[in-house]
């Protein structure tokens, strides 16, 4: 069974932004769920079931590519070091790899 977005955010967000960030993430997920629900029938009528499936699959692949190339690895980092890197000027990826 997968881990929910709310559970994951509670584990990684600092206390100072946990409430607003969790609310924003929930709003975003629900908004995209609504967008898919509203557009699915129109897309099936326009490009067929296979086309709709492949379009949604392509969007997921683009999201995975974005995460692989743009989201830095934070494994074995404390929340404090991640927060310090976020607050420092410059690139988050560079701040995370710089010696403390």
Short mmCIF file of N, CA, C and O in Angstrom, two decimals:
data_model
loop_
_atom_site.label_atom_id
_atom_site.label_comp_id
_atom_site.label_asym_id
_atom_site.label_seq_id
_atom_site.Cartn_x
_atom_site.Cartn_y
_atom_site.Cartn_z
N UNK A 1 0.84 -1.17 0.00
CA UNK A 1 0.00 0.00 0.00
C UNK A 1 0.89 1.23 0.00
O UNK A 1 1.88 1.30 0.70
N UNK A 2 0.53 2.23 -0.79
CA UNK A 2 1.33 3.45 -0.94
C UNK A 2 1.16 4.39 0.23
O UNK A 2 0.27 4.25 1.06
N UNK A 3 2.04 5.35 0.28
CA UNK A 3 1.99 6.36 1.33
C UNK A 3 1.28 7.58 0.76
O UNK A 3 1.51 7.98 -0.37
N UNK A 4 0.38 8.15 1.53
CA UNK A 4 -0.38 9.31 1.07
C UNK A 4 0.44 10.58 1.10
O UNK A 4 1.43 10.69 1.82
N UNK A 5 0.03 11.56 0.29
CA UNK A 5 0.75 12.82 0.22
C UNK A 5 0.78 13.51 1.58
O UNK A 5 1.79 14.08 1.98
N UNK A 6 -0.32 13.46 2.33
CA UNK A 6 -0.36 14.09 3.64
C UNK A 6 0.61 13.45 4.61
O UNK A 6 1.32 14.14 5.35
N UNK A 7 0.67 12.13 4.62
CA UNK A 7 1.58 11.41 5.51
C UNK A 7 3.02 11.73 5.16
O UNK A 7 3.85 11.95 6.03
N UNK A 8 3.32 11.78 3.86
CA UNK A 8 4.68 12.07 3.43
C UNK A 8 5.07 13.49 3.82
O UNK A 8 6.17 13.73 4.32
N UNK A 9 4.17 14.46 3.62
CA UNK A 9 4.49 15.84 3.95
C UNK A 9 4.72 16.04 5.44
O UNK A 9 5.59 16.81 5.84
N UNK A 10 3.93 15.36 6.26
CA UNK A 10 4.11 15.48 7.71
C UNK A 10 5.50 15.02 8.11
O UNK A 10 6.10 15.56 9.03
N UNK A 11 6.04 14.08 7.40
CA UNK A 11 7.37 13.56 7.73
C UNK A 11 8.50 14.46 7.27
O UNK A 11 9.59 14.40 7.82
N UNK A 12 8.30 15.26 6.21
CA UNK A 12 9.42 16.00 5.64
C UNK A 12 9.37 17.51 5.87
O UNK A 12 10.38 18.17 5.70
N UNK A 13 8.23 18.05 6.24
CA UNK A 13 8.12 19.51 6.35
C UNK A 13 8.48 19.99 7.75
O UNK A 13 8.10 19.38 8.74
N UNK A 14 9.17 21.12 7.83
CA UNK A 14 9.44 21.70 9.14
C UNK A 14 8.14 22.20 9.77
O UNK A 14 7.19 22.53 9.08
N UNK A 15 8.13 22.26 11.08
CA UNK A 15 6.92 22.66 11.80
C UNK A 15 6.42 24.04 11.41
O UNK A 15 5.22 24.28 11.38
N UNK A 16 7.32 24.94 11.06
CA UNK A 16 6.92 26.32 10.78
C UNK A 16 6.02 26.45 9.55
O UNK A 16 5.27 27.40 9.44
N UNK A 17 6.10 25.51 8.61
CA UNK A 17 5.29 25.60 7.39
C UNK A 17 4.39 24.38 7.19
O UNK A 17 3.72 24.27 6.16
N UNK A 18 4.39 23.47 8.11
CA UNK A 18 3.67 22.20 7.94
C UNK A 18 2.18 22.39 7.64
O UNK A 18 1.65 21.80 6.71
N UNK A 19 1.49 23.21 8.40
CA UNK A 19 0.05 23.41 8.20
C UNK A 19 -0.28 24.00 6.84
O UNK A 19 -1.03 23.41 6.05
N UNK A 20 0.28 25.19 6.51
CA UNK A 20 -0.03 25.78 5.20
C UNK A 20 0.43 24.92 4.02
O UNK A 20 -0.26 24.83 3.00
N UNK A 21 1.60 24.29 4.13
CA UNK A 21 2.11 23.48 3.02
C UNK A 21 1.25 22.24 2.81
O UNK A 21 0.99 21.84 1.67
N UNK A 22 0.79 21.61 3.88
CA UNK A 22 -0.08 20.45 3.75
C UNK A 22 -1.41 20.86 3.12
O UNK A 22 -1.94 20.15 2.26
N UNK A 23 -1.93 22.01 3.51
CA UNK A 23 -3.17 22.50 2.92
C UNK A 23 -3.00 22.78 1.43
O UNK A 23 -3.85 22.42 0.61
N UNK A 24 -1.89 23.41 1.06
CA UNK A 24 -1.62 23.70 -0.34
C UNK A 24 -1.46 22.41 -1.15
O UNK A 24 -1.99 22.29 -2.27
N UNK A 25 -0.76 21.44 -0.61
CA UNK A 25 -0.58 20.17 -1.32
C UNK A 25 -1.91 19.45 -1.50
O UNK A 25 -2.20 18.92 -2.57
N UNK A 26 -2.74 19.45 -0.47
CA UNK A 26 -4.06 18.81 -0.56
C UNK A 26 -4.93 19.51 -1.59
O UNK A 26 -5.59 18.86 -2.41
N UNK A 27 -4.92 20.84 -1.58
CA UNK A 27 -5.68 21.62 -2.55
C UNK A 27 -5.21 21.32 -3.98
O UNK A 27 -6.02 21.15 -4.89
N UNK A 28 -3.91 21.22 -4.17
CA UNK A 28 -3.35 20.93 -5.50
C UNK A 28 -3.77 19.56 -5.98
O UNK A 28 -4.22 19.40 -7.12
N UNK A 29 -3.65 18.55 -5.14
CA UNK A 29 -4.03 17.19 -5.52
C UNK A 29 -5.51 17.12 -5.86
O UNK A 29 -5.91 16.56 -6.89
N UNK A 30 -6.34 17.70 -5.01
CA UNK A 30 -7.79 17.69 -5.26
C UNK A 30 -8.15 18.48 -6.52
O UNK A 30 -9.05 18.10 -7.26
N UNK A 31 -7.45 19.58 -6.76
CA UNK A 31 -7.69 20.38 -7.96
C UNK A 31 -7.38 19.59 -9.23
O UNK A 31 -8.15 19.62 -10.20
N UNK A 32 -6.25 18.88 -9.24
CA UNK A 32 -5.92 18.08 -10.41
C UNK A 32 -6.85 16.88 -10.55
O UNK A 32 -7.17 16.47 -11.68
N UNK A 33 -7.29 16.31 -9.44
CA UNK A 33 -8.30 15.25 -9.51
C UNK A 33 -9.58 15.77 -10.18
O UNK A 33 -10.16 15.09 -11.02
N UNK A 34 -10.00 16.97 -9.79
CA UNK A 34 -11.18 17.58 -10.39
C UNK A 34 -10.96 17.84 -11.88
O UNK A 34 -11.85 17.56 -12.70
N UNK A 35 -9.81 18.36 -12.24
CA UNK A 35 -9.49 18.62 -13.64
C UNK A 35 -9.57 17.35 -14.48
O UNK A 35 -10.14 17.35 -15.58
N UNK A 36 -9.03 16.27 -13.98
CA UNK A 36 -9.09 14.99 -14.70
C UNK A 36 -10.52 14.50 -14.81
O UNK A 36 -10.96 14.07 -15.88
N UNK A 37 -11.27 14.60 -13.73
CA UNK A 37 -12.66 14.14 -13.76
C UNK A 37 -13.50 14.94 -14.74
O UNK A 37 -14.35 14.39 -15.45
N UNK A 38 -13.26 16.25 -14.82
CA UNK A 38 -14.05 17.11 -15.71
C UNK A 38 -13.67 16.91 -17.17
O UNK A 38 -14.52 16.97 -18.05
N UNK A 39 -12.40 16.64 -17.44
CA UNK A 39 -11.95 16.55 -18.84
C UNK A 39 -11.94 15.14 -19.40
O UNK A 39 -11.80 14.98 -20.62
N UNK A 40 -12.06 14.13 -18.58
CA UNK A 40 -11.90 12.75 -19.05
C UNK A 40 -12.91 12.38 -20.14
O UNK A 40 -12.53 11.85 -21.19
N UNK A 41 -14.18 12.66 -19.95
CA UNK A 41 -15.20 12.28 -20.93
C UNK A 41 -14.99 13.02 -22.25
O UNK A 41 -15.07 12.43 -23.33
N UNK A 42 -14.70 14.30 -22.18
CA UNK A 42 -14.44 15.09 -23.40
C UNK A 42 -13.23 14.55 -24.14
O UNK A 42 -13.23 14.47 -25.38
N UNK A 43 -12.19 14.19 -23.40
CA UNK A 43 -11.00 13.65 -24.05
C UNK A 43 -11.26 12.30 -24.68
O UNK A 43 -10.77 12.01 -25.76
N UNK A 44 -12.03 11.46 -24.00
CA UNK A 44 -12.36 10.15 -24.58
C UNK A 44 -13.14 10.34 -25.87
O UNK A 44 -12.87 9.66 -26.87
N UNK A 45 -14.07 11.28 -25.89
CA UNK A 45 -14.83 11.56 -27.11
C UNK A 45 -13.94 12.12 -28.22
O UNK A 45 -14.17 11.86 -29.39
N UNK A 46 -12.93 12.91 -27.86
CA UNK A 46 -12.08 13.56 -28.85
C UNK A 46 -10.98 12.65 -29.38
O UNK A 46 -10.74 12.61 -30.59
N UNK A 47 -10.30 11.92 -28.51
CA UNK A 47 -9.14 11.12 -28.95
C UNK A 47 -9.28 9.64 -28.65
O UNK A 47 -8.35 8.87 -28.91
N UNK A 48 -10.40 9.22 -28.09
CA UNK A 48 -10.62 7.81 -27.78
C UNK A 48 -10.02 7.43 -26.43
O UNK A 48 -9.28 8.20 -25.82
N UNK A 49 -10.36 6.22 -26.00
CA UNK A 49 -9.86 5.75 -24.70
C UNK A 49 -8.35 5.58 -24.70
O UNK A 49 -7.67 5.96 -23.75
N UNK A 50 -7.82 4.98 -25.76
CA UNK A 50 -6.37 4.77 -25.81
C UNK A 50 -5.61 6.09 -25.83
O UNK A 50 -4.61 6.26 -25.13
N UNK A 51 -6.08 7.04 -26.62
CA UNK A 51 -5.43 8.34 -26.68
C UNK A 51 -5.47 9.06 -25.34
O UNK A 51 -4.48 9.68 -24.94
N UNK A 52 -6.60 8.97 -24.67
CA UNK A 52 -6.72 9.60 -23.35
C UNK A 52 -5.76 8.95 -22.37
O UNK A 52 -5.04 9.64 -21.63
N UNK A 53 -5.71 7.63 -22.38
CA UNK A 53 -4.81 6.91 -21.49
C UNK A 53 -3.36 7.32 -21.75
O UNK A 53 -2.61 7.62 -20.83
N UNK A 54 -2.97 7.35 -23.02
CA UNK A 54 -1.59 7.67 -23.35
C UNK A 54 -1.25 9.13 -23.05
O UNK A 54 -0.13 9.44 -22.65
N UNK A 55 -2.21 10.04 -23.19
CA UNK A 55 -1.97 11.43 -22.85
C UNK A 55 -1.75 11.58 -21.35
O UNK A 55 -0.80 12.26 -20.91
N UNK A 56 -2.59 10.94 -20.55
CA UNK A 56 -2.40 10.99 -19.10
C UNK A 56 -1.09 10.30 -18.71
O UNK A 56 -0.38 10.76 -17.81
N UNK A 57 -0.74 9.21 -19.37
CA UNK A 57 0.52 8.52 -19.09
C UNK A 57 1.71 9.41 -19.44
O UNK A 57 2.69 9.47 -18.69
N UNK A 58 1.62 10.14 -20.56
CA UNK A 58 2.70 11.05 -20.95
C UNK A 58 2.88 12.15 -19.92
O UNK A 58 4.01 12.54 -19.60
N UNK A 59 1.79 12.66 -19.37
CA UNK A 59 1.88 13.69 -18.33
C UNK A 59 2.60 13.13 -17.10
O UNK A 59 3.41 13.82 -16.48
N UNK A 60 2.31 11.88 -16.76
CA UNK A 60 2.98 11.26 -15.62
C UNK A 60 4.46 11.07 -15.88
O UNK A 60 5.29 11.27 -14.99
N UNK A 61 4.82 10.68 -17.09
CA UNK A 61 6.23 10.52 -17.44
C UNK A 61 6.95 11.86 -17.33
O UNK A 61 8.06 11.94 -16.79
N UNK A 62 6.32 12.93 -17.81
CA UNK A 62 6.93 14.26 -17.69
C UNK A 62 7.12 14.65 -16.22
O UNK A 62 8.14 15.26 -15.87
N UNK A 63 6.17 14.29 -15.37
CA UNK A 63 6.32 14.57 -13.94
C UNK A 63 7.49 13.81 -13.34
O UNK A 63 8.26 14.35 -12.55
N UNK A 64 7.65 12.55 -13.72
CA UNK A 64 8.77 11.74 -13.22
C UNK A 64 10.09 12.32 -13.69
O UNK A 64 11.05 12.44 -12.92
N UNK A 65 10.16 12.73 -14.95
CA UNK A 65 11.38 13.34 -15.49
C UNK A 65 11.71 14.62 -14.72
O UNK A 65 12.87 14.86 -14.35
N UNK A 66 10.69 15.44 -14.44
CA UNK A 66 10.91 16.65 -13.65
C UNK A 66 11.49 16.32 -12.28
O UNK A 66 12.47 16.94 -11.85
N UNK A 67 10.91 15.34 -11.60
CA UNK A 67 11.39 14.98 -10.27
C UNK A 67 12.82 14.47 -10.33
O UNK A 67 13.66 14.86 -9.51
N UNK A 68 13.12 13.63 -11.30
CA UNK A 68 14.48 13.06 -11.41
C UNK A 68 15.51 14.16 -11.62
O UNK A 68 16.59 14.14 -11.01
N UNK A 69 15.20 15.15 -12.46
CA UNK A 69 16.20 16.16 -12.80
C UNK A 69 16.16 17.42 -11.93
O UNK A 69 17.15 18.13 -11.85
N UNK A 70 15.05 17.70 -11.28
CA UNK A 70 14.94 18.97 -10.57
C UNK A 70 14.81 18.86 -9.05
O UNK A 70 15.06 19.83 -8.35
N UNK A 71 14.40 17.73 -8.53
CA UNK A 71 14.21 17.59 -7.09
C UNK A 71 15.45 16.94 -6.49
O UNK A 71 15.80 15.82 -6.84
N UNK A 72 16.15 17.64 -5.60
CA UNK A 72 17.38 17.08 -5.05
C UNK A 72 17.12 15.94 -4.07
O UNK A 72 16.09 15.89 -3.42
N UNK A 73 18.08 15.05 -3.98
CA UNK A 73 18.00 13.92 -3.04
C UNK A 73 18.23 14.43 -1.63
O UNK A 73 19.16 15.18 -1.38
N UNK A 74 17.38 14.02 -0.71
CA UNK A 74 17.52 14.45 0.68
C UNK A 74 17.68 13.27 1.63
O UNK A 74 17.58 13.43 2.84
N UNK A 75 17.96 12.09 1.09
CA UNK A 75 18.14 10.91 1.93
C UNK A 75 19.32 11.13 2.87
O UNK A 75 20.33 11.70 2.50
N UNK A 76 19.18 10.64 4.08
CA UNK A 76 20.21 10.75 5.13
C UNK A 76 20.53 12.19 5.52
O UNK A 76 21.63 12.48 5.97
N UNK A 77 19.58 13.08 5.31
CA UNK A 77 19.74 14.47 5.73
C UNK A 77 18.73 14.76 6.83
O UNK A 77 17.59 14.30 6.77
N UNK A 78 19.12 15.52 7.80
CA UNK A 78 18.19 15.89 8.86
C UNK A 78 17.28 17.01 8.36
O UNK A 78 17.62 17.73 7.42
N UNK A 79 16.13 17.14 8.99
CA UNK A 79 15.22 18.23 8.63
C UNK A 79 15.90 19.58 8.84
O UNK A 79 15.68 20.52 8.08
N UNK A 80 16.73 19.67 9.84
CA UNK A 80 17.41 20.93 10.12
C UNK A 80 18.37 21.30 8.99
O UNK A 80 18.45 22.45 8.59
N UNK A 81 19.12 20.32 8.46
CA UNK A 81 20.05 20.62 7.37
C UNK A 81 19.30 20.97 6.09
O UNK A 81 19.75 21.82 5.32
N UNK A 82 18.16 20.33 5.85
CA UNK A 82 17.35 20.65 4.67
C UNK A 82 16.79 22.07 4.80
O UNK A 82 16.84 22.86 3.86
N UNK A 83 16.30 22.40 5.99
CA UNK A 83 15.75 23.75 6.21
C UNK A 83 16.85 24.80 6.06
O UNK A 83 16.63 25.86 5.47
N UNK A 84 18.04 24.51 6.55
CA UNK A 84 19.16 25.44 6.42
C UNK A 84 19.50 25.64 4.94
O UNK A 84 19.75 26.76 4.50
N UNK A 85 19.49 24.57 4.16
CA UNK A 85 19.79 24.66 2.73
C UNK A 85 18.71 25.44 1.99
O UNK A 85 18.99 26.17 1.05
N UNK A 86 17.46 25.29 2.42
CA UNK A 86 16.36 26.03 1.79
C UNK A 86 16.47 27.52 2.07
O UNK A 86 16.15 28.35 1.21
N UNK A 87 16.92 27.88 3.25
CA UNK A 87 17.01 29.29 3.64
C UNK A 87 18.25 29.98 3.08
O UNK A 87 18.28 31.20 2.95
N UNK A 88 19.27 29.22 2.73
CA UNK A 88 20.51 29.80 2.21
C UNK A 88 20.29 30.30 0.78
O UNK A 88 19.49 29.75 0.03
N UNK A 89 20.99 31.38 0.41
CA UNK A 89 20.86 31.87 -0.97
C UNK A 89 21.48 30.90 -1.95
O UNK A 89 22.39 30.15 -1.61
N UNK A 90 20.97 30.89 -3.16
CA UNK A 90 21.52 30.04 -4.20
C UNK A 90 20.68 28.79 -4.43
O UNK A 90 19.55 28.68 -3.98
N UNK A 91 21.27 27.84 -5.10
CA UNK A 91 20.60 26.61 -5.50
C UNK A 91 20.45 25.65 -4.32
O UNK A 91 21.40 25.41 -3.57
N UNK A 92 19.26 25.09 -4.17
CA UNK A 92 19.01 24.11 -3.11
C UNK A 92 19.92 22.89 -3.31
O UNK A 92 20.51 22.40 -2.36
N UNK A 93 20.03 22.42 -4.53
CA UNK A 93 20.88 21.25 -4.80
C UNK A 93 22.33 21.53 -4.39
O UNK A 93 22.97 20.70 -3.76
N UNK A 94 22.85 22.69 -4.74
CA UNK A 94 24.22 23.05 -4.39
C UNK A 94 24.35 23.21 -2.87
O UNK A 94 25.34 22.79 -2.27
N UNK A 95 23.35 23.82 -2.23
CA UNK A 95 23.40 24.01 -0.78
C UNK A 95 23.38 22.69 -0.03
O UNK A 95 23.97 22.56 1.03
N UNK A 96 22.65 21.70 -0.57
CA UNK A 96 22.58 20.39 0.09
C UNK A 96 23.89 19.62 -0.03
O UNK A 96 24.24 18.84 0.84
N UNK A 97 24.62 19.83 -1.13
CA UNK A 97 25.86 19.07 -1.33
C UNK A 97 27.07 19.78 -0.73
O UNK A 97 28.10 19.17 -0.57
N UNK A 98 26.92 21.07 -0.39
CA UNK A 98 28.03 21.81 0.20
C UNK A 98 28.31 21.31 1.61
O UNK A 98 27.38 20.98 2.35
N UNK A 99 29.58 21.26 1.99
CA UNK A 99 29.89 20.84 3.37
C UNK A 99 29.36 21.87 4.35
O UNK A 99 29.38 23.06 4.12
N UNK A 100 28.88 21.38 5.49
CA UNK A 100 28.30 22.27 6.51
C UNK A 100 29.33 23.00 7.30
O UNK A 100 30.34 22.60 7.64
#
